PDB file of N, CA and C in Angstrom:
ATOM      1  N   MET D   1      14.678 -20.150   5.404  1.00  0.00           N
ATOM      2  CA  MET D   1      14.295 -18.809   4.993  1.00  0.00           C
ATOM      3  C   MET D   1      13.602 -18.123   6.167  1.00  0.00           C
ATOM      4  N   SER D   2      14.036 -16.925   6.476  1.00  0.00           N
ATOM      5  CA  SER D   2      13.427 -16.192   7.578  1.00  0.00           C
ATOM      6  C   SER D   2      12.351 -15.249   7.052  1.00  0.00           C
ATOM      7  N   ASP D   3      11.430 -14.910   7.937  1.00  0.00           N
ATOM      8  CA  ASP D   3      10.378 -13.968   7.564  1.00  0.00           C
ATOM      9  C   ASP D   3      10.977 -12.584   7.363  1.00  0.00           C
ATOM     10  N   THR D   4      10.414 -11.883   6.410  1.00  0.00           N
ATOM     11  CA  THR D   4      10.824 -10.514   6.149  1.00  0.00           C
ATOM     12  C   THR D   4       9.620  -9.624   6.412  1.00  0.00           C
ATOM     13  N   PHE D   5       9.730  -8.754   7.421  1.00  0.00           N
ATOM     14  CA  PHE D   5       8.596  -7.888   7.728  1.00  0.00           C
ATOM     15  C   PHE D   5       9.066  -6.551   8.273  1.00  0.00           C
ATOM     16  N   ILE D   6       8.217  -5.561   8.042  1.00  0.00           N
ATOM     17  CA  ILE D   6       8.383  -4.235   8.619  1.00  0.00           C
ATOM     18  C   ILE D   6       7.065  -3.900   9.294  1.00  0.00           C
ATOM     19  N   ARG D   7       7.092  -3.636  10.596  1.00  0.00           N
ATOM     20  CA  ARG D   7       5.874  -3.216  11.299  1.00  0.00           C
ATOM     21  C   ARG D   7       5.947  -1.709  11.485  1.00  0.00           C
ATOM     22  N   THR D   8       4.839  -1.057  11.121  1.00  0.00           N
ATOM     23  CA  THR D   8       4.768   0.399  11.233  1.00  0.00           C
ATOM     24  C   THR D   8       3.554   0.805  12.052  1.00  0.00           C
ATOM     25  N   ASP D   9       3.515   2.065  12.411  1.00  0.00           N
ATOM     26  CA  ASP D   9       2.296   2.610  12.995  1.00  0.00           C
ATOM     27  C   ASP D   9       1.378   3.015  11.839  1.00  0.00           C
ATOM     28  N   LEU D  10       0.266   3.641  12.148  1.00  0.00           N
ATOM     29  CA  LEU D  10      -0.698   4.022  11.109  1.00  0.00           C
ATOM     30  C   LEU D  10      -0.156   5.047  10.116  1.00  0.00           C
ATOM     31  N   TYR D  11       0.908   5.730  10.488  1.00  0.00           N
ATOM     32  CA  TYR D  11       1.469   6.774   9.635  1.00  0.00           C
ATOM     33  C   TYR D  11       2.680   6.295   8.830  1.00  0.00           C
ATOM     34  N   GLY D  12       3.002   5.014   8.968  1.00  0.00           N
ATOM     35  CA  GLY D  12       4.122   4.460   8.216  1.00  0.00           C
ATOM     36  C   GLY D  12       5.467   4.616   8.902  1.00  0.00           C
ATOM     37  N   VAL D  13       5.477   4.983  10.186  1.00  0.00           N
ATOM     38  CA  VAL D  13       6.728   5.102  10.930  1.00  0.00           C
ATOM     39  C   VAL D  13       7.131   3.707  11.407  1.00  0.00           C
ATOM     40  N   ILE D  14       8.355   3.334  11.113  1.00  0.00           N
ATOM     41  CA  ILE D  14       8.835   1.981  11.409  1.00  0.00           C
ATOM     42  C   ILE D  14       8.994   1.777  12.907  1.00  0.00           C
ATOM     43  N   GLU D  15       8.346   0.711  13.405  1.00  0.00           N
ATOM     44  CA  GLU D  15       8.417   0.357  14.815  1.00  0.00           C
ATOM     45  C   GLU D  15       9.262  -0.893  15.051  1.00  0.00           C
ATOM     46  N   ARG D  16       9.289  -1.769  14.069  1.00  0.00           N
ATOM     47  CA  ARG D  16      10.015  -3.032  14.223  1.00  0.00           C
ATOM     48  C   ARG D  16      10.341  -3.581  12.838  1.00  0.00           C
ATOM     49  N   VAL D  17      11.502  -4.201  12.710  1.00  0.00           N
ATOM     50  CA  VAL D  17      11.896  -4.844  11.459  1.00  0.00           C
ATOM     51  C   VAL D  17      12.539  -6.186  11.767  1.00  0.00           C
ATOM     52  N   SER D  18      12.413  -7.093  10.828  1.00  0.00           N
ATOM     53  CA  SER D  18      13.117  -8.370  10.972  1.00  0.00           C
ATOM     54  C   SER D  18      14.566  -8.174  10.525  1.00  0.00           C
ATOM     55  N   MET D  19      15.413  -9.070  10.961  1.00  0.00           N
ATOM     56  CA  MET D  19      16.827  -8.994  10.597  1.00  0.00           C
ATOM     57  C   MET D  19      17.020  -9.087   9.085  1.00  0.00           C
ATOM     58  N   SER D  20      16.139  -9.813   8.416  1.00  0.00           N
ATOM     59  CA  SER D  20      16.285  -9.927   6.966  1.00  0.00           C
ATOM     60  C   SER D  20      16.031  -8.587   6.272  1.00  0.00           C
ATOM     61  N   VAL D  21      15.250  -7.707   6.879  1.00  0.00           N
ATOM     62  CA  VAL D  21      15.029  -6.375   6.309  1.00  0.00           C
ATOM     63  C   VAL D  21      16.317  -5.557   6.404  1.00  0.00           C
ATOM     64  N   THR D  22      17.001  -5.649   7.522  1.00  0.00           N
ATOM     65  CA  THR D  22      18.256  -4.906   7.643  1.00  0.00           C
ATOM     66  C   THR D  22      19.254  -5.405   6.600  1.00  0.00           C
ATOM     67  N   ASP D  23      19.283  -6.701   6.366  1.00  0.00           N
ATOM     68  CA  ASP D  23      20.162  -7.256   5.334  1.00  0.00           C
ATOM     69  C   ASP D  23      19.750  -6.776   3.951  1.00  0.00           C
ATOM     70  N   LEU D  24      18.460  -6.797   3.661  1.00  0.00           N
ATOM     71  CA  LEU D  24      17.962  -6.386   2.346  1.00  0.00           C
ATOM     72  C   LEU D  24      18.218  -4.915   2.064  1.00  0.00           C
ATOM     73  N   LEU D  25      17.957  -4.062   3.050  1.00  0.00           N
ATOM     74  CA  LEU D  25      18.055  -2.617   2.835  1.00  0.00           C
ATOM     75  C   LEU D  25      19.441  -2.041   3.124  1.00  0.00           C
ATOM     76  N   GLY D  26      20.280  -2.818   3.816  1.00  0.00           N
ATOM     77  CA  GLY D  26      21.631  -2.349   4.086  1.00  0.00           C
ATOM     78  C   GLY D  26      21.744  -1.370   5.240  1.00  0.00           C
ATOM     79  N   TYR D  27      20.717  -1.266   6.055  1.00  0.00           N
ATOM     80  CA  TYR D  27      20.726  -0.396   7.230  1.00  0.00           C
ATOM     81  C   TYR D  27      20.784  -1.241   8.494  1.00  0.00           C
ATOM     82  N   ARG D  28      21.326  -0.671   9.556  1.00  0.00           N
ATOM     83  CA  ARG D  28      21.217  -1.301  10.875  1.00  0.00           C
ATOM     84  C   ARG D  28      19.793  -1.059  11.392  1.00  0.00           C
ATOM     85  N   GLU D  29      19.354  -1.872  12.313  1.00  0.00           N
ATOM     86  CA  GLU D  29      18.001  -1.726  12.862  1.00  0.00           C
ATOM     87  C   GLU D  29      17.794  -0.325  13.442  1.00  0.00           C
ATOM     88  N   ASP D  30      18.769   0.182  14.187  1.00  0.00           N
ATOM     89  CA  ASP D  30      18.612   1.500  14.809  1.00  0.00           C
ATOM     90  C   ASP D  30      18.538   2.631  13.783  1.00  0.00           C
ATOM     91  N   GLU D  31      19.024   2.403  12.564  1.00  0.00           N
ATOM     92  CA  GLU D  31      18.919   3.400  11.507  1.00  0.00           C
ATOM     93  C   GLU D  31      17.526   3.415  10.873  1.00  0.00           C
ATOM     94  N   LEU D  32      16.793   2.317  11.026  1.00  0.00           N
ATOM     95  CA  LEU D  32      15.461   2.201  10.431  1.00  0.00           C
ATOM     96  C   LEU D  32      14.348   2.612  11.386  1.00  0.00           C
ATOM     97  N   LEU D  33      14.489   2.252  12.661  1.00  0.00           N
ATOM     98  CA  LEU D  33      13.433   2.530  13.633  1.00  0.00           C
ATOM     99  C   LEU D  33      13.164   4.023  13.735  1.00  0.00           C
ATOM    100  N   GLY D  34      11.880   4.385  13.675  1.00  0.00           N
ATOM    101  CA  GLY D  34      11.478   5.781  13.774  1.00  0.00           C
ATOM    102  C   GLY D  34      11.417   6.524  12.448  1.00  0.00           C
ATOM    103  N   ARG D  35      11.894   5.891  11.385  1.00  0.00           N
ATOM    104  CA  ARG D  35      11.842   6.526  10.060  1.00  0.00           C
ATOM    105  C   ARG D  35      10.552   6.131   9.352  1.00  0.00           C
ATOM    106  N   GLU D  36      10.111   6.960   8.445  1.00  0.00           N
ATOM    107  CA  GLU D  36       8.916   6.661   7.660  1.00  0.00           C
ATOM    108  C   GLU D  36       9.283   5.750   6.494  1.00  0.00           C
ATOM    109  N   THR D  37       8.445   4.752   6.254  1.00  0.00           N
ATOM    110  CA  THR D  37       8.705   3.824   5.150  1.00  0.00           C
ATOM    111  C   THR D  37       8.725   4.537   3.812  1.00  0.00           C
ATOM    112  N   SER D  38       8.019   5.664   3.708  1.00  0.00           N
ATOM    113  CA  SER D  38       7.975   6.402   2.440  1.00  0.00           C
ATOM    114  C   SER D  38       9.364   6.828   1.977  1.00  0.00           C
ATOM    115  N   GLN D  39      10.322   6.904   2.871  1.00  0.00           N
ATOM    116  CA  GLN D  39      11.688   7.276   2.514  1.00  0.00           C
ATOM    117  C   GLN D  39      12.373   6.200   1.673  1.00  0.00           C
ATOM    118  N   PHE D  40      11.821   4.995   1.669  1.00  0.00           N
ATOM    119  CA  PHE D  40      12.471   3.874   1.004  1.00  0.00           C
ATOM    120  C   PHE D  40      11.754   3.425  -0.272  1.00  0.00           C
ATOM    121  N   TYR D  41      10.509   3.843  -0.458  1.00  0.00           N
ATOM    122  CA  TYR D  41       9.768   3.444  -1.650  1.00  0.00           C
ATOM    123  C   TYR D  41      10.362   4.079  -2.896  1.00  0.00           C
ATOM    124  N   VAL D  42      10.484   3.315  -3.967  1.00  0.00           N
ATOM    125  CA  VAL D  42      10.887   3.861  -5.257  1.00  0.00           C
ATOM    126  C   VAL D  42       9.713   4.633  -5.852  1.00  0.00           C
ATOM    127  N   ASP D  43       8.519   4.052  -5.773  1.00  0.00           N
ATOM    128  CA  ASP D  43       7.297   4.685  -6.270  1.00  0.00           C
ATOM    129  C   ASP D  43       6.493   5.171  -5.077  1.00  0.00           C
ATOM    130  N   ALA D  44       6.329   6.465  -4.964  1.00  0.00           N
ATOM    131  CA  ALA D  44       5.637   7.060  -3.819  1.00  0.00           C
ATOM    132  C   ALA D  44       4.193   6.573  -3.678  1.00  0.00           C
ATOM    133  N   ASN D  45       3.592   6.057  -4.736  1.00  0.00           N
ATOM    134  CA  ASN D  45       2.208   5.581  -4.683  1.00  0.00           C
ATOM    135  C   ASN D  45       2.070   4.174  -4.111  1.00  0.00           C
ATOM    136  N   ASP D  46       3.167   3.449  -3.954  1.00  0.00           N
ATOM    137  CA  ASP D  46       3.095   2.061  -3.475  1.00  0.00           C
ATOM    138  C   ASP D  46       2.418   1.936  -2.120  1.00  0.00           C
ATOM    139  N   ARG D  47       2.733   2.823  -1.201  1.00  0.00           N
ATOM    140  CA  ARG D  47       2.139   2.733   0.138  1.00  0.00           C
ATOM    141  C   ARG D  47       0.631   2.921   0.061  1.00  0.00           C
ATOM    142  N   GLN D  48       0.181   3.915  -0.687  1.00  0.00           N
ATOM    143  CA  GLN D  48      -1.246   4.169  -0.802  1.00  0.00           C
ATOM    144  C   GLN D  48      -1.965   2.990  -1.444  1.00  0.00           C
ATOM    145  N   GLN D  49      -1.383   2.402  -2.467  1.00  0.00           N
ATOM    146  CA  GLN D  49      -1.983   1.247  -3.130  1.00  0.00           C
ATOM    147  C   GLN D  49      -2.070   0.058  -2.180  1.00  0.00           C
ATOM    148  N   MET D  50      -1.027  -0.142  -1.379  1.00  0.00           N
ATOM    149  CA  MET D  50      -1.039  -1.226  -0.400  1.00  0.00           C
ATOM    150  C   MET D  50      -2.113  -0.989   0.656  1.00  0.00           C
ATOM    151  N   LEU D  51      -2.263   0.262   1.115  1.00  0.00           N
ATOM    152  CA  LEU D  51      -3.278   0.583   2.113  1.00  0.00           C
ATOM    153  C   LEU D  51      -4.687   0.389   1.555  1.00  0.00           C
ATOM    154  N   GLN D  52      -4.899   0.731   0.294  1.00  0.00           N
ATOM    155  CA  GLN D  52      -6.202   0.509  -0.335  1.00  0.00           C
ATOM    156  C   GLN D  52      -6.518  -0.979  -0.396  1.00  0.00           C
ATOM    157  N   ARG D  53      -5.541  -1.768  -0.744  1.00  0.00           N
ATOM    158  CA  ARG D  53      -5.741  -3.219  -0.801  1.00  0.00           C
ATOM    159  C   ARG D  53      -6.039  -3.773   0.590  1.00  0.00           C
ATOM    160  N   LEU D  54      -5.351  -3.287   1.591  1.00  0.00           N
ATOM    161  CA  LEU D  54      -5.592  -3.705   2.970  1.00  0.00           C
ATOM    162  C   LEU D  54      -7.017  -3.359   3.388  1.00  0.00           C
ATOM    163  N   GLU D  55      -7.471  -2.167   3.045  1.00  0.00           N
ATOM    164  CA  GLU D  55      -8.830  -1.742   3.385  1.00  0.00           C
ATOM    165  C   GLU D  55      -9.872  -2.615   2.686  1.00  0.00           C
ATOM    166  N   GLN D  56      -9.639  -2.958   1.436  1.00  0.00           N
ATOM    167  CA  GLN D  56     -10.584  -3.757   0.663  1.00  0.00           C
ATOM    168  C   GLN D  56     -10.619  -5.213   1.093  1.00  0.00           C
ATOM    169  N   GLU D  57      -9.438  -5.782   1.383  1.00  0.00           N
ATOM    170  CA  GLU D  57      -9.342  -7.216   1.637  1.00  0.00           C
ATOM    171  C   GLU D  57      -9.148  -7.583   3.107  1.00  0.00           C
ATOM    172  N   GLY D  58      -8.799  -6.615   3.940  1.00  0.00           N
ATOM    173  CA  GLY D  58      -8.606  -6.885   5.354  1.00  0.00           C
ATOM    174  C   GLY D  58      -7.217  -7.379   5.712  1.00  0.00           C
ATOM    175  N   GLU D  59      -6.446  -7.797   4.722  1.00  0.00           N
ATOM    176  CA  GLU D  59      -5.072  -8.225   4.927  1.00  0.00           C
ATOM    177  C   GLU D  59      -4.355  -8.168   3.583  1.00  0.00           C
ATOM    178  N   VAL D  60      -3.055  -8.162   3.631  1.00  0.00           N
ATOM    179  CA  VAL D  60      -2.280  -8.084   2.395  1.00  0.00           C
ATOM    180  C   VAL D  60      -1.236  -9.194   2.399  1.00  0.00           C
ATOM    181  N   HIS D  61      -1.276 -10.006   1.360  1.00  0.00           N
ATOM    182  CA  HIS D  61      -0.288 -11.064   1.154  1.00  0.00           C
ATOM    183  C   HIS D  61       0.216 -10.955  -0.269  1.00  0.00           C
ATOM    184  N   ASP D  62       1.422 -11.382  -0.485  1.00  0.00           N
ATOM    185  CA  ASP D  62       1.993 -11.444  -1.833  1.00  0.00           C
ATOM    186  C   ASP D  62       1.899 -10.111  -2.570  1.00  0.00           C
ATOM    187  N   TYR D  63       2.238  -9.059  -1.890  1.00  0.00           N
ATOM    188  CA  TYR D  63       2.239  -7.728  -2.493  1.00  0.00           C
ATOM    189  C   TYR D  63       3.691  -7.293  -2.656  1.00  0.00           C
ATOM    190  N   GLU D  64       4.075  -6.960  -3.847  1.00  0.00           N
ATOM    191  CA  GLU D  64       5.459  -6.574  -4.103  1.00  0.00           C
ATOM    192  C   GLU D  64       5.564  -5.094  -4.410  1.00  0.00           C
ATOM    193  N   MET D  65       6.652  -4.509  -3.943  1.00  0.00           N
ATOM    194  CA  MET D  65       6.962  -3.122  -4.239  1.00  0.00           C
ATOM    195  C   MET D  65       8.475  -2.976  -4.260  1.00  0.00           C
ATOM    196  N   GLN D  66       8.934  -1.905  -4.841  1.00  0.00           N
ATOM    197  CA  GLN D  66      10.369  -1.677  -4.916  1.00  0.00           C
ATOM    198  C   GLN D  66      10.807  -0.713  -3.820  1.00  0.00           C
ATOM    199  N   PHE D  67      11.944  -1.054  -3.221  1.00  0.00           N
ATOM    200  CA  PHE D  67      12.558  -0.208  -2.198  1.00  0.00           C
ATOM    201  C   PHE D  67      13.954   0.193  -2.644  1.00  0.00           C
ATOM    202  N   ARG D  68      14.413   1.305  -2.106  1.00  0.00           N
ATOM    203  CA  ARG D  68      15.770   1.780  -2.371  1.00  0.00           C
ATOM    204  C   ARG D  68      16.634   1.460  -1.154  1.00  0.00           C
ATOM    205  N   ARG D  69      17.737   0.749  -1.397  1.00  0.00           N
ATOM    206  CA  ARG D  69      18.674   0.387  -0.342  1.00  0.00           C
ATOM    207  C   ARG D  69      19.511   1.600   0.082  1.00  0.00           C
ATOM    208  N   LYS D  70      20.229   1.436   1.164  1.00  0.00           N
ATOM    209  CA  LYS D  70      21.123   2.494   1.643  1.00  0.00           C
ATOM    210  C   LYS D  70      22.162   2.860   0.583  1.00  0.00           C
ATOM    211  N   ASP D  71      22.609   1.885  -0.200  1.00  0.00           N
ATOM    212  CA  ASP D  71      23.595   2.145  -1.257  1.00  0.00           C
ATOM    213  C   ASP D  71      22.952   2.609  -2.561  1.00  0.00           C
ATOM    214  N   GLU D  72      21.637   2.946  -2.504  1.00  0.00           N
ATOM    215  CA  GLU D  72      20.833   3.450  -3.637  1.00  0.00           C
ATOM    216  C   GLU D  72      20.421   2.391  -4.633  1.00  0.00           C
ATOM    217  N   GLN D  73      20.813   1.147  -4.417  1.00  0.00           N
ATOM    218  CA  GLN D  73      20.374   0.068  -5.293  1.00  0.00           C
ATOM    219  C   GLN D  73      18.872  -0.145  -5.092  1.00  0.00           C
ATOM    220  N   ILE D  74      18.159  -0.448  -6.180  1.00  0.00           N
ATOM    221  CA  ILE D  74      16.728  -0.705  -6.107  1.00  0.00           C
ATOM    222  C   ILE D  74      16.508  -2.218  -6.018  1.00  0.00           C
ATOM    223  N   ILE D  75      15.681  -2.603  -5.041  1.00  0.00           N
ATOM    224  CA  ILE D  75      15.376  -4.031  -4.865  1.00  0.00           C
ATOM    225  C   ILE D  75      13.877  -4.237  -4.923  1.00  0.00           C
TER     226      ILE D  75
END
Protein backbone atom coordinates (compact mmCIF):
# COMPACT_ATOMS: atom_id res chain seq x y z
CA MET A 1 0.00 0.00 0.00
CA SER A 2 1.41 3.37 -0.97
CA ASP A 3 0.99 6.59 0.95
CA THR A 4 -1.75 8.89 -0.20
CA PHE A 5 -1.03 12.57 0.34
CA ILE A 6 -1.67 16.02 -1.03
CA ARG A 7 0.74 18.80 -0.02
CA THR A 8 -0.60 22.32 -0.28
CA ASP A 9 0.49 25.81 0.56
CA LEU A 10 -1.29 27.76 3.31
CA TYR A 11 -4.08 28.69 0.90
CA GLY A 12 -4.85 25.13 -0.18
CA VAL A 13 -3.10 25.34 -3.56
CA ILE A 14 -1.75 21.91 -4.48
CA GLU A 15 2.04 21.74 -4.62
CA ARG A 16 2.62 17.99 -4.66
CA VAL A 17 0.56 14.80 -4.81
CA SER A 18 1.35 11.14 -4.50
CA MET A 19 0.66 8.86 -7.44
CA SER A 20 -2.14 7.22 -5.48
CA VAL A 21 -3.96 10.58 -5.41
CA THR A 22 -3.88 10.79 -9.19
CA ASP A 23 -5.32 7.27 -9.32
CA LEU A 24 -8.00 8.08 -6.74
CA LEU A 25 -9.10 11.37 -8.29
CA GLY A 26 -8.67 10.39 -11.93
CA TYR A 27 -6.48 13.39 -12.81
CA ARG A 28 -2.92 13.50 -14.08
CA GLU A 29 -0.43 15.16 -11.73
CA ASP A 30 -0.08 18.20 -14.01
CA GLU A 31 -3.88 18.68 -13.90
CA LEU A 32 -3.79 18.87 -10.09
CA LEU A 33 -0.72 21.01 -9.43
CA GLY A 34 -1.58 24.66 -8.89
CA ARG A 35 -5.29 24.02 -8.29
CA GLU A 36 -7.03 24.71 -5.00
CA THR A 37 -8.10 21.65 -3.03
CA SER A 38 -11.46 23.34 -2.42
CA GLN A 39 -12.36 22.46 -6.03
CA PHE A 40 -12.47 18.78 -5.05
CA TYR A 41 -14.24 18.82 -1.68
CA VAL A 42 -17.84 17.60 -1.67
CA ASP A 43 -18.50 19.58 1.53
CA ALA A 44 -16.98 23.05 1.39
CA ASN A 45 -16.60 23.06 5.20
CA ASP A 46 -14.24 20.06 5.27
CA ARG A 47 -11.10 22.13 4.73
CA GLN A 48 -11.98 24.56 7.51
CA GLN A 49 -12.77 21.72 9.92
CA MET A 50 -9.47 20.03 9.09
CA LEU A 51 -7.57 23.30 9.63
CA GLN A 52 -9.27 23.80 13.01
CA ARG A 53 -8.25 20.30 14.06
CA LEU A 54 -4.69 20.96 12.90
CA GLU A 55 -4.58 24.18 14.94
CA GLN A 56 -5.93 22.43 18.05
CA GLU A 57 -3.86 19.25 17.86
CA GLY A 58 -0.77 20.32 15.92
CA GLU A 59 -1.18 17.49 13.40
CA VAL A 60 -3.97 15.62 11.69
CA HIS A 61 -4.21 11.85 11.37
CA ASP A 62 -7.12 9.62 10.44
CA TYR A 63 -9.25 12.46 9.13
CA GLU A 64 -11.69 11.52 6.40
CA MET A 65 -13.46 13.74 3.91
CA GLN A 66 -15.21 13.25 0.62
CA PHE A 67 -13.71 14.33 -2.69
CA ARG A 68 -15.20 14.54 -6.16
CA ARG A 69 -13.28 12.69 -8.88
CA LYS A 70 -12.74 13.98 -12.40
CA ASP A 71 -15.62 11.72 -13.54
CA GLU A 72 -17.84 13.33 -10.81
CA GLN A 73 -17.88 10.18 -8.70
CA ILE A 74 -17.71 10.90 -4.95
CA ILE A 75 -15.03 9.06 -2.99
